[in-house]
Structures are given as C-alpha cells and as structure tokens.
XYZ file of C-alpha atoms in Angstrom:
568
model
C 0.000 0.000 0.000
C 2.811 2.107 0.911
C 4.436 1.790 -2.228
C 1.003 2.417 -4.039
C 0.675 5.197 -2.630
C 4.511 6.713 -3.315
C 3.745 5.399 -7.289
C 0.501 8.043 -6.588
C 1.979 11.201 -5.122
C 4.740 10.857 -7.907
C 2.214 10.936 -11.156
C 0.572 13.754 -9.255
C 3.501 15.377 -8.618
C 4.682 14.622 -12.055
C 1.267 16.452 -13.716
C 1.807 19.137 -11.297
C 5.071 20.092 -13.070
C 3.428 19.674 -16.694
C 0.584 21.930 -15.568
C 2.144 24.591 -13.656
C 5.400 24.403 -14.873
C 5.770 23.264 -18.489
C 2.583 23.575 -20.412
C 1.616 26.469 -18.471
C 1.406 29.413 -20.809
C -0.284 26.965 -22.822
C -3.061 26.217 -21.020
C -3.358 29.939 -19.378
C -3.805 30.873 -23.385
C -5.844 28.811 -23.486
C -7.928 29.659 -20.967
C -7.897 33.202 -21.524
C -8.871 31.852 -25.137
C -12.001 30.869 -24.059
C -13.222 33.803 -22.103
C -12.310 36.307 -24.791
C -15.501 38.257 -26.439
C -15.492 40.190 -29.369
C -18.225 42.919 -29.759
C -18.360 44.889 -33.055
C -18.908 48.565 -31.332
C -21.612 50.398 -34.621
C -19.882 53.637 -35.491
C -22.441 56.694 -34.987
C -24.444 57.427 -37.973
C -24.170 60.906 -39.556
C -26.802 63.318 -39.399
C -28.904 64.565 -42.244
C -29.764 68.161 -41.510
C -31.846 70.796 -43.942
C -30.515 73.728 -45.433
C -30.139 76.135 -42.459
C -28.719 73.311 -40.044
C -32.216 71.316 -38.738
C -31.855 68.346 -38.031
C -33.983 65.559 -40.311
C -32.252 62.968 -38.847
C -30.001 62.144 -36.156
C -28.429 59.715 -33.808
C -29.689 59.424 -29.985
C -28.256 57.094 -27.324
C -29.152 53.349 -27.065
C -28.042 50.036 -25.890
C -26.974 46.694 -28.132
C -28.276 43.559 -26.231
C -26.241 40.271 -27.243
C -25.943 36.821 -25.638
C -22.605 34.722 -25.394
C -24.860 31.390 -26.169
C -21.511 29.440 -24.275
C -22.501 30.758 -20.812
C -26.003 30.591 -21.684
C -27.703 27.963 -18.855
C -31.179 27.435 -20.165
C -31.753 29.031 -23.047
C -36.232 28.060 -23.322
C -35.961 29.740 -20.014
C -33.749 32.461 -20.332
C -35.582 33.385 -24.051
C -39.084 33.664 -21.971
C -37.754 35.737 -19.886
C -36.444 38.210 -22.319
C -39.015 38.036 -24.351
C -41.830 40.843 -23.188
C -38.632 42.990 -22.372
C -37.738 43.019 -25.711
C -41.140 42.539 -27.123
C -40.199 39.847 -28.929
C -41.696 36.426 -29.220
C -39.575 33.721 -27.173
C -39.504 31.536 -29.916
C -37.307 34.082 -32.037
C -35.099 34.272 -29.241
C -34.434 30.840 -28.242
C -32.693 29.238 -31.174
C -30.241 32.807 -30.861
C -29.403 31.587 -27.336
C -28.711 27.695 -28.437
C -24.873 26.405 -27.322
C -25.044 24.431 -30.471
C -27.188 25.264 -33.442
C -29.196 22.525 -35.530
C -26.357 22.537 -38.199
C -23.659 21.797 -35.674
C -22.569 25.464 -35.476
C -21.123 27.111 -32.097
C -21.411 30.603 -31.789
C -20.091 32.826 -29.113
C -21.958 35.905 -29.879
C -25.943 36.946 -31.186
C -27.592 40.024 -31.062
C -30.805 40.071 -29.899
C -31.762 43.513 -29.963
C -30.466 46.650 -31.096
C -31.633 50.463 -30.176
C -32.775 49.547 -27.008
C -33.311 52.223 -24.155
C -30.691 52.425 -22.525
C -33.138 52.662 -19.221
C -34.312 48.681 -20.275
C -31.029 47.662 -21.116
C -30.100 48.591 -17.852
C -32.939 46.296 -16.066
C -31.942 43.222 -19.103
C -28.710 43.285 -17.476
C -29.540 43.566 -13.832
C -31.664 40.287 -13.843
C -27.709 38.704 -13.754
C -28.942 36.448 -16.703
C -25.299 34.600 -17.259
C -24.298 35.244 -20.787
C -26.567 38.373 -21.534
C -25.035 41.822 -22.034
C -25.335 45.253 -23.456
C -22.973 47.780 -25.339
C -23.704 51.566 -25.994
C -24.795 51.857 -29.406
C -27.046 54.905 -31.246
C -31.234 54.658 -32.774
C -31.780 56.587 -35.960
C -34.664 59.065 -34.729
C -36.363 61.715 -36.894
C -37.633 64.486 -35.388
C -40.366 65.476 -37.740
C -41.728 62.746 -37.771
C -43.128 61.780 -41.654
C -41.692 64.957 -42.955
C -39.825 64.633 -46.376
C -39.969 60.544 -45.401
C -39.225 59.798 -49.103
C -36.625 62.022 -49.811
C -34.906 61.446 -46.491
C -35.199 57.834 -46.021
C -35.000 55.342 -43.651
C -32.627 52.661 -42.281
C -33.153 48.711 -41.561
C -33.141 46.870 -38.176
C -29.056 47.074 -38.671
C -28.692 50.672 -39.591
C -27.911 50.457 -42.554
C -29.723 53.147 -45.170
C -33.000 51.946 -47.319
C -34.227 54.626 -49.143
C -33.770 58.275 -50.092
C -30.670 60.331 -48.724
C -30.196 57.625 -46.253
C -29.666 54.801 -48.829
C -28.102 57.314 -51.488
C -25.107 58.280 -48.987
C -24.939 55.734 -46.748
C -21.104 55.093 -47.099
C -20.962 58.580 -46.029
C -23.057 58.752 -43.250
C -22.498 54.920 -41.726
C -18.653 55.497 -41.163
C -16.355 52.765 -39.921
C -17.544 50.379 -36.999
C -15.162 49.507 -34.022
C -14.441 46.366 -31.915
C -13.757 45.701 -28.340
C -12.046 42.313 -27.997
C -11.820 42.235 -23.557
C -12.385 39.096 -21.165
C -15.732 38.137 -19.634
C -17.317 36.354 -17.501
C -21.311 36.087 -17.176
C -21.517 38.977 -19.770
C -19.454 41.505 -18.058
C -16.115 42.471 -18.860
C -13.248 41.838 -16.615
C -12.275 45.414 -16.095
C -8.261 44.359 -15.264
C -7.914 41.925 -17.937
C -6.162 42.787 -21.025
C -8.321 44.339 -23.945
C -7.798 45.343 -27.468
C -10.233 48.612 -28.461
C -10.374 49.875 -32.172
C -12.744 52.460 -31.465
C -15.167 53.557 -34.159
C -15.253 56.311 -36.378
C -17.976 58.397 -36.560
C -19.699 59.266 -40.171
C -20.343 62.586 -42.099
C -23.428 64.640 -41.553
C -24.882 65.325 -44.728
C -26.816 68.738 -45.588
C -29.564 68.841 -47.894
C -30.798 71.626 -49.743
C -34.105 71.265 -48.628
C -35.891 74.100 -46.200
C -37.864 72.677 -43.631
C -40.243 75.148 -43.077
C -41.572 75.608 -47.260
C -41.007 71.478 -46.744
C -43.722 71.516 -44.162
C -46.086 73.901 -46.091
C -46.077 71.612 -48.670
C -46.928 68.430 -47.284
C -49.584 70.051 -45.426
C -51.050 71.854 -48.697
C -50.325 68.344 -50.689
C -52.347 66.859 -47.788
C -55.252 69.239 -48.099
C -55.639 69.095 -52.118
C -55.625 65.599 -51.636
C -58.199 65.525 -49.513
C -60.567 68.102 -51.117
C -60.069 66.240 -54.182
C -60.593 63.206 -53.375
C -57.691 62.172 -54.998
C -55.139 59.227 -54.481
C -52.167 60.705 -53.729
C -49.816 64.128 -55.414
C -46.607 65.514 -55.537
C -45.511 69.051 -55.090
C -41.795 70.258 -56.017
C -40.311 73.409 -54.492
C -37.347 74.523 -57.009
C -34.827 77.564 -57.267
C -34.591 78.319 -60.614
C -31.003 80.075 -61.121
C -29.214 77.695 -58.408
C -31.403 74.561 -59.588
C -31.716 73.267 -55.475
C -34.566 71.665 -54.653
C -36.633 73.433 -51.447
C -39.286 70.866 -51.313
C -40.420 67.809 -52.616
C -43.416 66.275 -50.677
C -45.022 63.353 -52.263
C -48.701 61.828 -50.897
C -49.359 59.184 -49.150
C -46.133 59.222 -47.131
C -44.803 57.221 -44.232
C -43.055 57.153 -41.033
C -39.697 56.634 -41.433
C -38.916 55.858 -37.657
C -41.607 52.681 -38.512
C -40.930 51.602 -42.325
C -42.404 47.979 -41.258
C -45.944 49.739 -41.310
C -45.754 51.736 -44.378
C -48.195 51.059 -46.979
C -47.391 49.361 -49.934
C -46.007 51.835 -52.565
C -45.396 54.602 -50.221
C -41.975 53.602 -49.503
C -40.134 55.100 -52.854
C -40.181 58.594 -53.754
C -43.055 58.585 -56.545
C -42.453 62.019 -58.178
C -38.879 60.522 -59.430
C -40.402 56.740 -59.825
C -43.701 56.823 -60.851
C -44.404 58.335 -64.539
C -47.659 59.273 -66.491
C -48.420 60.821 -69.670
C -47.951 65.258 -68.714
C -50.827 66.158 -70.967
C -51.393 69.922 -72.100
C -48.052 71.169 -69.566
C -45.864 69.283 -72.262
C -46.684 72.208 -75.236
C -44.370 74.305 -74.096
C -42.097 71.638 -75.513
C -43.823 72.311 -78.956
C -43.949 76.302 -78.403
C -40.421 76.551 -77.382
C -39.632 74.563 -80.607
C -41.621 76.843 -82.737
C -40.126 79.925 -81.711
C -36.706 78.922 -81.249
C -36.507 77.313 -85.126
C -38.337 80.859 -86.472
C -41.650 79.329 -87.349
C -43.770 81.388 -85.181
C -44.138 84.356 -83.093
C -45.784 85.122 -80.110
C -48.161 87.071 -81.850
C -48.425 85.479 -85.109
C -51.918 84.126 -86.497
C -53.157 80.763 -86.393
C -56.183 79.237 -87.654
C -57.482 76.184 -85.717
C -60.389 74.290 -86.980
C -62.526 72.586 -84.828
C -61.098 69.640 -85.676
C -57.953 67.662 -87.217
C -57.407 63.940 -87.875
C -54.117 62.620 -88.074
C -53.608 58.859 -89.353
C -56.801 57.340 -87.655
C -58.214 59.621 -85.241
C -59.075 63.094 -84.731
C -58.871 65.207 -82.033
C -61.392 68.357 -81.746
C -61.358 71.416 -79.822
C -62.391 71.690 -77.169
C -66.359 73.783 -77.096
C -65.220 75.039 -80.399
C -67.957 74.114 -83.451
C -66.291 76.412 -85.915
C -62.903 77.702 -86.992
C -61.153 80.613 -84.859
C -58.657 82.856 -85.282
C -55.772 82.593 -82.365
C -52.557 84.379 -81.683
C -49.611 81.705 -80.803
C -50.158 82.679 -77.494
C -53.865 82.518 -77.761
C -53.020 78.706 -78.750
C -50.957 78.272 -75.162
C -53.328 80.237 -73.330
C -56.315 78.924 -73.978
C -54.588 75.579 -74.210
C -55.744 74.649 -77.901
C -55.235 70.754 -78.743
C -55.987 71.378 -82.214
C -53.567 74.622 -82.651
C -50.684 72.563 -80.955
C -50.744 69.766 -83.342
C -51.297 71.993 -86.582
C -48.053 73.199 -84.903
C -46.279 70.331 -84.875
C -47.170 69.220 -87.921
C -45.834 72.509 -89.750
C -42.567 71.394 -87.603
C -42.525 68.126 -88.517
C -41.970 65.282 -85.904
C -38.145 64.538 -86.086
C -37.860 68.592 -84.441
C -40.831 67.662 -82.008
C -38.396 64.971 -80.782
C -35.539 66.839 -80.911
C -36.424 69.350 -78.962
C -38.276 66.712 -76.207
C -34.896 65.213 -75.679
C -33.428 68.749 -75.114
C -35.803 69.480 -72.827
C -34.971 66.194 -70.631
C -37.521 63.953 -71.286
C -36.698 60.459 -72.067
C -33.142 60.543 -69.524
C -33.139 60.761 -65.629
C -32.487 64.432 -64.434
C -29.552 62.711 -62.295
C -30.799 64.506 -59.212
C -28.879 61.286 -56.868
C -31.955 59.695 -55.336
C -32.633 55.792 -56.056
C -35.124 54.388 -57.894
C -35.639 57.676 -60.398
C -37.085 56.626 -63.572
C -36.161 57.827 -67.214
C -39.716 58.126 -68.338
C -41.228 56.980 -71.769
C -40.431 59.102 -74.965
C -40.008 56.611 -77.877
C -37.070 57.268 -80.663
C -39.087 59.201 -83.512
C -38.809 56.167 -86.127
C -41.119 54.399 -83.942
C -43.835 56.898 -84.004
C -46.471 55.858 -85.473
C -50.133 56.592 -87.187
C -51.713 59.270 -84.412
C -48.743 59.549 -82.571
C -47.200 62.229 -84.691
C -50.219 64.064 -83.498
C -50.894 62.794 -79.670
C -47.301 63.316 -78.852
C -46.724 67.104 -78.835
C -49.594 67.580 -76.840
C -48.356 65.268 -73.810
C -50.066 62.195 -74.716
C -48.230 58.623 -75.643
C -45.218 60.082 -73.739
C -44.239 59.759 -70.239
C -42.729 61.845 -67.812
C -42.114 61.850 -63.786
C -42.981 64.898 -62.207
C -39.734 66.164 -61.792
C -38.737 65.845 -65.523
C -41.652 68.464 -65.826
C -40.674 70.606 -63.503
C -37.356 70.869 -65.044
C -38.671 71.637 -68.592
C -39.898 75.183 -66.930
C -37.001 75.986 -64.599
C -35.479 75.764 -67.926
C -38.003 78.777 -69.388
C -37.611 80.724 -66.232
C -34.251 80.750 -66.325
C -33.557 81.771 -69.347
C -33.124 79.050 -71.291
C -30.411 77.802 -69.115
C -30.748 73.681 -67.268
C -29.262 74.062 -64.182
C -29.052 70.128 -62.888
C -31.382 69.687 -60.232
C -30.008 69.102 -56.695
C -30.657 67.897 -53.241
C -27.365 67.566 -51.312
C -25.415 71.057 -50.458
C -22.366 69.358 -48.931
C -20.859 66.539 -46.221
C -19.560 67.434 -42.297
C -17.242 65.378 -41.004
C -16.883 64.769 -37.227
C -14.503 67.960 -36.586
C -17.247 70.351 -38.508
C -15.457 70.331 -41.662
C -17.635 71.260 -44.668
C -17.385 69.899 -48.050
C -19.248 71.679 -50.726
C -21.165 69.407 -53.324
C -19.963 69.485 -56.947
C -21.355 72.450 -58.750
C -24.698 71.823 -60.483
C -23.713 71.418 -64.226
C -25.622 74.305 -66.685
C -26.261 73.920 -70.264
C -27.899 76.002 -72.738
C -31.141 74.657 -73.802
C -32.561 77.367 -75.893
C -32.068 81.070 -76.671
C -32.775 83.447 -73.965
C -34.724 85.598 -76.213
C -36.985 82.315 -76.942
C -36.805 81.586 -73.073
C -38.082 85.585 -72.484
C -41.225 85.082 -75.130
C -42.281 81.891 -74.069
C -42.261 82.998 -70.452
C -44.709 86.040 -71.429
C -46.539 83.204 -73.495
C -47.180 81.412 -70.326
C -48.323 84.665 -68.111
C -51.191 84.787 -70.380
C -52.203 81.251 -69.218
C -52.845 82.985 -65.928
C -54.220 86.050 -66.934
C -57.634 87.173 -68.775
C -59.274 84.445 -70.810
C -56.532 81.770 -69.934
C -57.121 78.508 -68.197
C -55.090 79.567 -65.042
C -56.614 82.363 -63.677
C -56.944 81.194 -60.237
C -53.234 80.493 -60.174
C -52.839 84.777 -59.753
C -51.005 85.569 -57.153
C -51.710 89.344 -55.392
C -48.741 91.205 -56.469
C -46.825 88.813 -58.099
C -46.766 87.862 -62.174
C -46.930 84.608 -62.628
C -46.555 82.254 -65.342
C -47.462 78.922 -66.108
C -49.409 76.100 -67.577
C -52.359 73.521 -66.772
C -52.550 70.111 -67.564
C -55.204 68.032 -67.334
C -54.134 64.205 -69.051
C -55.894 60.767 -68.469
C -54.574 58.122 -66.653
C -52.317 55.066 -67.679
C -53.047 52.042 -65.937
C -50.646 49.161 -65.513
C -51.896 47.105 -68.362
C -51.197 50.293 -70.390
C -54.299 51.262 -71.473
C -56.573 54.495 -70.452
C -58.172 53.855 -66.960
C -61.522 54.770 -67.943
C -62.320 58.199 -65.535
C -59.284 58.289 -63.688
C -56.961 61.854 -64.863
C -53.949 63.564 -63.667
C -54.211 67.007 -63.445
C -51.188 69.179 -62.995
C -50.117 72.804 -62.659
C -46.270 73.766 -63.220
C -45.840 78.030 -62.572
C -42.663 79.927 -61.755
C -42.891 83.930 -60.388
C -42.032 86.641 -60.123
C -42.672 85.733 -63.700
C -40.863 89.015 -65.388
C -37.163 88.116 -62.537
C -38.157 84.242 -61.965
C -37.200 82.781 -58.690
C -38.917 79.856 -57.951
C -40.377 77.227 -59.453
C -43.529 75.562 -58.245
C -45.400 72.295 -59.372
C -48.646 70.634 -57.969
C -49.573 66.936 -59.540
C -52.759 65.127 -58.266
C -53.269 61.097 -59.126
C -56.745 60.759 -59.929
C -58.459 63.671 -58.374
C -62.233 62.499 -58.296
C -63.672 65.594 -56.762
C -63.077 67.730 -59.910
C -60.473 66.833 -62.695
C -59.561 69.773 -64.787
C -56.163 70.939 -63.642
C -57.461 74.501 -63.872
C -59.633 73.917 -60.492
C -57.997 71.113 -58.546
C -54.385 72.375 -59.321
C -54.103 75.816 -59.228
C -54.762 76.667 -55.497
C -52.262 74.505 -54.022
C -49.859 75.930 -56.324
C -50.889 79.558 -55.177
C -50.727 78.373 -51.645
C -47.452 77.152 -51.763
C -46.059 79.794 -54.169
C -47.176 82.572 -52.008
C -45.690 80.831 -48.829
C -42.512 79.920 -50.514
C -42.137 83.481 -51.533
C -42.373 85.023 -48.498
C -40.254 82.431 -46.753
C -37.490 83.566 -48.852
C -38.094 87.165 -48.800
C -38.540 87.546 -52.691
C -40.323 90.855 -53.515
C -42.328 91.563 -55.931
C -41.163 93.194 -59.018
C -43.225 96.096 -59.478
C -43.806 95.858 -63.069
C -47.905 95.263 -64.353
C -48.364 92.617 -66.771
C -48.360 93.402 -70.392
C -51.839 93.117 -71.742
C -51.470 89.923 -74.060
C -53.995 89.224 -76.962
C -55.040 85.420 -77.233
C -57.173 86.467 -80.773
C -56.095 86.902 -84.433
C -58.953 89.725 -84.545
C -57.029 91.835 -81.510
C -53.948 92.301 -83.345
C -55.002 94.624 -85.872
C-alpha cells in the first residue's frame, strides 16, 4: 500500500510540473482563449440636416443587447424571460441563445436587440442572466416625424440606409464600426484583464438643400388638395430656378420613417422621381419653345385652328369650339388649344418635335442622386407611329415623372439655361469640416430671347381668358401652364375616368425665382387641372415666396392678346 501510494503522489507530482510548470502558458492561453468576447462597437451614424442646419435625422443614445450562447444555462428559459422585455416572441429568441445550433454550429456571440433604451437595457442586465449583455450603441430618430420621409429615407433593423438620402449616402453617413475584444465572464467584462479597443469612427453629416419650413407647407397643402379632391395621392416640387436646389419635394401618401415595417405598400419610394404618367397639355411648351426657337412662329403670329384635325386614324377636336377661330400663338398656349398645338407640330414636322423633347430632358433621368428615379417613356421618332405624330406634342403617348416636368420650366424661367437639379449642399465630417457638393452642371437649352417670349406666353395662361386664372397671385406675375391628361393604368391602357391634373408656374414671372409644381393622381372631386391644381400651387407659391423674402417686381403685366382679330 505504501508503495502504491509513493507510485501516486509521484504521477501527481509529475502532472503538477506539466501543468504549472511546463505547459503552463499553454493552457493559461488557453484559458484566456475561451473567455475572450469580441463585440463589433456600430460607429455613430451621420446626421442629415436641412438647409439652415435642422436636423432631419439624427443619432440618440441606445443600448446593443447580445448573448454569449456558451454561458447561456437554459436558453427556453432564459428566451421567456427576455421576451416581453424586448417585445419579442420567445420563440425568435431561443434558437439565438442555443450552445449548439441545428447545423452543428457554435457561436459565441448573437444580437438580440439593437436600439434599445438604454433605461431597459439597464434592467436586461440587472436580472444577472449569465451570458446576456449590453454595449452603448445609437437609434436613428427623426424628429419630424413623416416629414420629407421619401426624400430622407430610412434605415433597416441594422442601420444600414434603405431609401432616399439615407440609402443614397450611406457610405458617407455609416462610417467605420469599431471592436472591443476584452475578457468576460457572465456577460461583463473583466475590467483588469487585457483588452484590445479599435474604437469607431464616426460618419459625415450630410446637408440637404431642402428648407424645412416651405417642406412643411407643402406636405400640409399636398395633404389638403388631396383631400378636397378626393384624390389618391400628389406631388408638389419646391425649385430655385437660377441655383437649380430643390426646397421641397413632398409626395402623398407618405410614411413614417422611424416605422418603415408599417408603411403602406407603394409609399416607400419617392413617386415624383419613380412613378411616370403621360404630362398632358403642360408638355406644349415643348412644342412652343420649338416653334419659336426654329423661327416658325411668333408670339403674336396668327393661327387658324379648326374645330377639328385627324391625323392617321383619329381626330382630335377642340375643345367647345364648333367652328374655326382665329388665335394668336399665345392665344393657342393660353387657352390651351389641342388642335392649334398639333397643326403646330405638324408645320414642324416630328423629327424637331423629338428633338427638342430630348433637349428638354424627357426620355433621360435628371440625375438629381436619389434611387429608384425613372427615365420616363419618350419613344425614338422612327417608332412613331399613325396618331402619334399628333398625340405626342400635346403630352399624350409620352411619359414623364414629375420632376422631368418641372425641369422643362425651370429651364423657361431661367432663361433658357438647365441648371441640374439638386438635393445635397455638402458633407460634415466629425470635426465640422464642410465639403461643398460638386457644382450643379448648366447647359444652354434654348435662346434666352426664346426663353423671355415663351415665359410672357405662359403669363397669359394665368391672366384674362386663360385657363389659369386662379393660379394669380396678389402682387406677383406669374406664369405657367395647366394640364389636365388621363390616366395610364398598368396594363397600359386608359383607366376609364381616372386623370392627372397638374399645374407647373414659376414667379415673379418678369425676374423668376422659384419654381412651383402641384400633380394630383386621380383627383375624383373635380379633374380639370385649372380647379384642382391651381390653389395649391398659389398656396405654396405665395408661402414659398415670403419664406425667402422675394419681392415683388413692381412691373404690371403686359396686356397679351389670345385672338387673331385683336392684333389689328
């Protein structure tokens, strides 16, 4: 026994050595091996701010919950008791906290919530759950709530950007995550143990050129037209003509962005860049800017329209007309003249028609930045066909989003001159550094003495006997143009009684500043553009006006004659 004992105490002795003395550092690496925890630390999101600094979106304080599934005793049990803390079902939470997954896979870290308050983070962790833990992390909030949703955007459960601004610059405003690589035990983090910190690095703030205020004003008047209208939803763009940044662009229905999960379907993209539907009567400026700019016409020269004129296999009449009349050109714009326009066109011929459609923009993205913006619909001119020639010019078998329309008369107000449209001013980086945004490119579309006429042209769609006149503004000139087109619907045919009905204006229309257009999608209450369009636009005008200070010019409007018999 005695010698059994001696062979005993000298294998134990013998494995005391090997531990302690020889493999030691092994197994102490090892050990420290096993109690090691890396947590990816999210870098703080950039802010997206308005124009004068407001903030559209920022970051606010919150708490990363995550479970070490390893230390993790029971997970059924642990899961249930998480569960109405984290308002989550336990069976979503269970298979996170499983040693082993079905597949054979060990993991040593899940997340199983993000952006939580940091006040019920705080009573997560105090329950002493053994594996459960929390790191600071930041919530996307937006502090207006559903204002400019679709232009501004929205992020996913992981932060990361899904639509608008947030999706379009995410690189810059996500910056670089960190890590934190420390020893634990139970969840916490063994404060004198070695760690290794790479902390993270914050992104850019990004400033848009919207204002929030003329923002505001017109959601709320896209709301109300919407509503007195009956209609199914709108869009109303806010532009600066000479610096081509866009002030507003509110689009109906919208959506929360703090709560994309509950939006309704479709309300998610920004539809005056997605959707697209034939512009009707606001596309013959397209056709008047051609005739005046090739020498065909002038303002005031005389054209007969019959009551009717068939091209290929169908004719178009004018409207209440039962005899020939006598119109100036702008008589043709002012009143609006189907007939007129495509006796127009014809004299032009199509191949200029199209020319001068693809100067204007149509057909190509404006490249404002935003995802999802469509090109529209304006087919090559060989593959016009039969009525075409004549349905074209006049905004029908054509498609355009509503900010390819607005562009074609920031173009007229500003003298001929595209100014690329813009939403993004510059980038901040964490030390307040500014970077300007690339200058807005400028190209010459058409003469500036064309630009000047057709702007007059368009002031008589406002004034006496055009189809406008409630888009007057009290001491302001202002120009612009109805349109009143039916509806496309997604089999591509005419939806029969459903219209868009549009208004585009710019003022003061003699020193143009701003550019202002109101679309409503299927307006039920009233269809002609001429009543359903033309107050919103006067509301919003007039608000955006005086947001920005812009006086009126001073100058009357020159009395404009519409008929052949006037000019005399």
């Amino acid at each position: 026994m005695f010698a059994v004992v001696v062979v005993l105490l000298t294998v134990l002795a013998g494995r005391l050595v090997q531990l302690q003395g020889i493999d030691a550092s092994a197994y102490a690496a090892e050990g420290q091996k096993t109690r090691l925890r890396k947590v990816v630390l999210p870098a703080q999101r950039g802010e997206i701010v308005d124009r004068d600094g407001i903030a559209l979106a920022v970051e606010q304080e919150a708490r990363l919950v995550y479970a070490d599934p390893s230390e993790v005793v029971d997970a059924d049990g642990v899961a249930a008791r998480l569960a109405p803390l984290l308002d989550k079902p336990a069976a979503e939470l269970s298979p996170l906290l499983l040693k082993e997954k079905p597949d054979g896979e060990k993991s040593r870290y899940a997340v199983l919530a993000r952006a939580v308050d940091p006040d019920l983070a705080r009573r997560i962790t105090g329950l002493g759950l053994p594996g459960i833990g929390a790191v600071p992390t930041t919530r996307r909030v937006y502090p207006n709530g559903a204002l400019a949703s679709a232009t501004v955007g929205f992020v996913n459960s992981e932060g990361a950007g899904r639509g608008g601004i947030e999706y379009a610059y995410d690189e810059v405003l996500r910056g670089r995550a960190g890590e934190l690589v420390a020893e634990q035990i139970g969840g916490r983090v063994i404060s004198s143990a070695e760690r290794t910190l790479r902390k993270p690095l914050a992104g850019h703030s990004v400033e848009v050129t919207l204002s929030r205020d003329i923002q505001w004003a017109a959601q709320q008047t896209l709301a109300e037209a919407v509503k007195d209208s009956a209609a199914a939803g709108g869009h109303i763009i806010v532009k600066d003509v000479s610096t081509g940044e866009i002030l507003a662009l509110a689009t109906a229905p919208t959506f929360d962005p703090a709560r994309p999960a509950d939006a309704k379907a479709g309300t998610l993209s920004n539809t005056a860049l997605s959707n697209v539907y034939e512009p009707g009567s606001v596309n013959k400026v397209i056709t008047a800017a051609a005739a005046l700019e090739t020498g065909l016409l002038k303002p005031g020269s005389a054209v007969v329209v019959p009551p009717s004129i068939t091209v290929a296999d169908k004719t178009f009449r004018e409207h209440g007309s039962s005899g020939s009349k006598r119109l100036t050109f702008t008589g043709v714009i002012g009143k609006s003249s189907n007939v007129g326009t495509i006796g127009i066109a014809q004299r032009l011929g199509k191949r200029t028609v199209y020319h001068y459609m693809r100067k204007f923009g149509l057909g190509a993205k404006t490249g404002l930045g935003l995802p999802g913006e469509s090109a529209g619909v304006l087919h090559p001119v060989a593959e016009w066909r039969g009525s075409q020639v004549g349905n074209i010019p006049i905004g029908q078998g054509v498609s355009a989003t509503a900010l390819q329309m607005l562009e074609v008369y920031a173009i007229v107000a500003n003298g001929g001159v595209r100014v690329d449209p813009s939403i993004v001013r510059g980038t901040r980086d964490a030390d307040g550094r500014f970077t300007a945004a690339p200058t807005p490119k400028r190209t010459r579309v058409i003469s500036a003495k064309t630009a000047a006429e057709l702007a007059l042209m368009l002031e008589a769609v406002t004034g006496p006997g055009g189809t406008a006149r409630r888009a007057r503004i009290p001491g302001y000139r202002v120009a612009g143009k109805t349109g009143t087109a039916r509806r496309v619907g997604d089999n591509g045919r005419y939806e029969p009684g459903k219209y868009v009905s549009s208004f585009i204006g710019f003022a003061p229309a003699d020193k143009p500043r701003l550019v202002v257009e109101v679309v409503l999608d299927r307006p039920t209450r009233g269809y002609y553009a001429g009543a359903v369009a033309t107050r919103p636009f006067t509301e919003i005008m007039s608000f955006a006006l005086g947001a920005l200070k812009v006086p009126p010019t001073g100058r009357p409007a020159p009395k404009q004659k519409l008929t052949a018999a006037e000019t005399r």
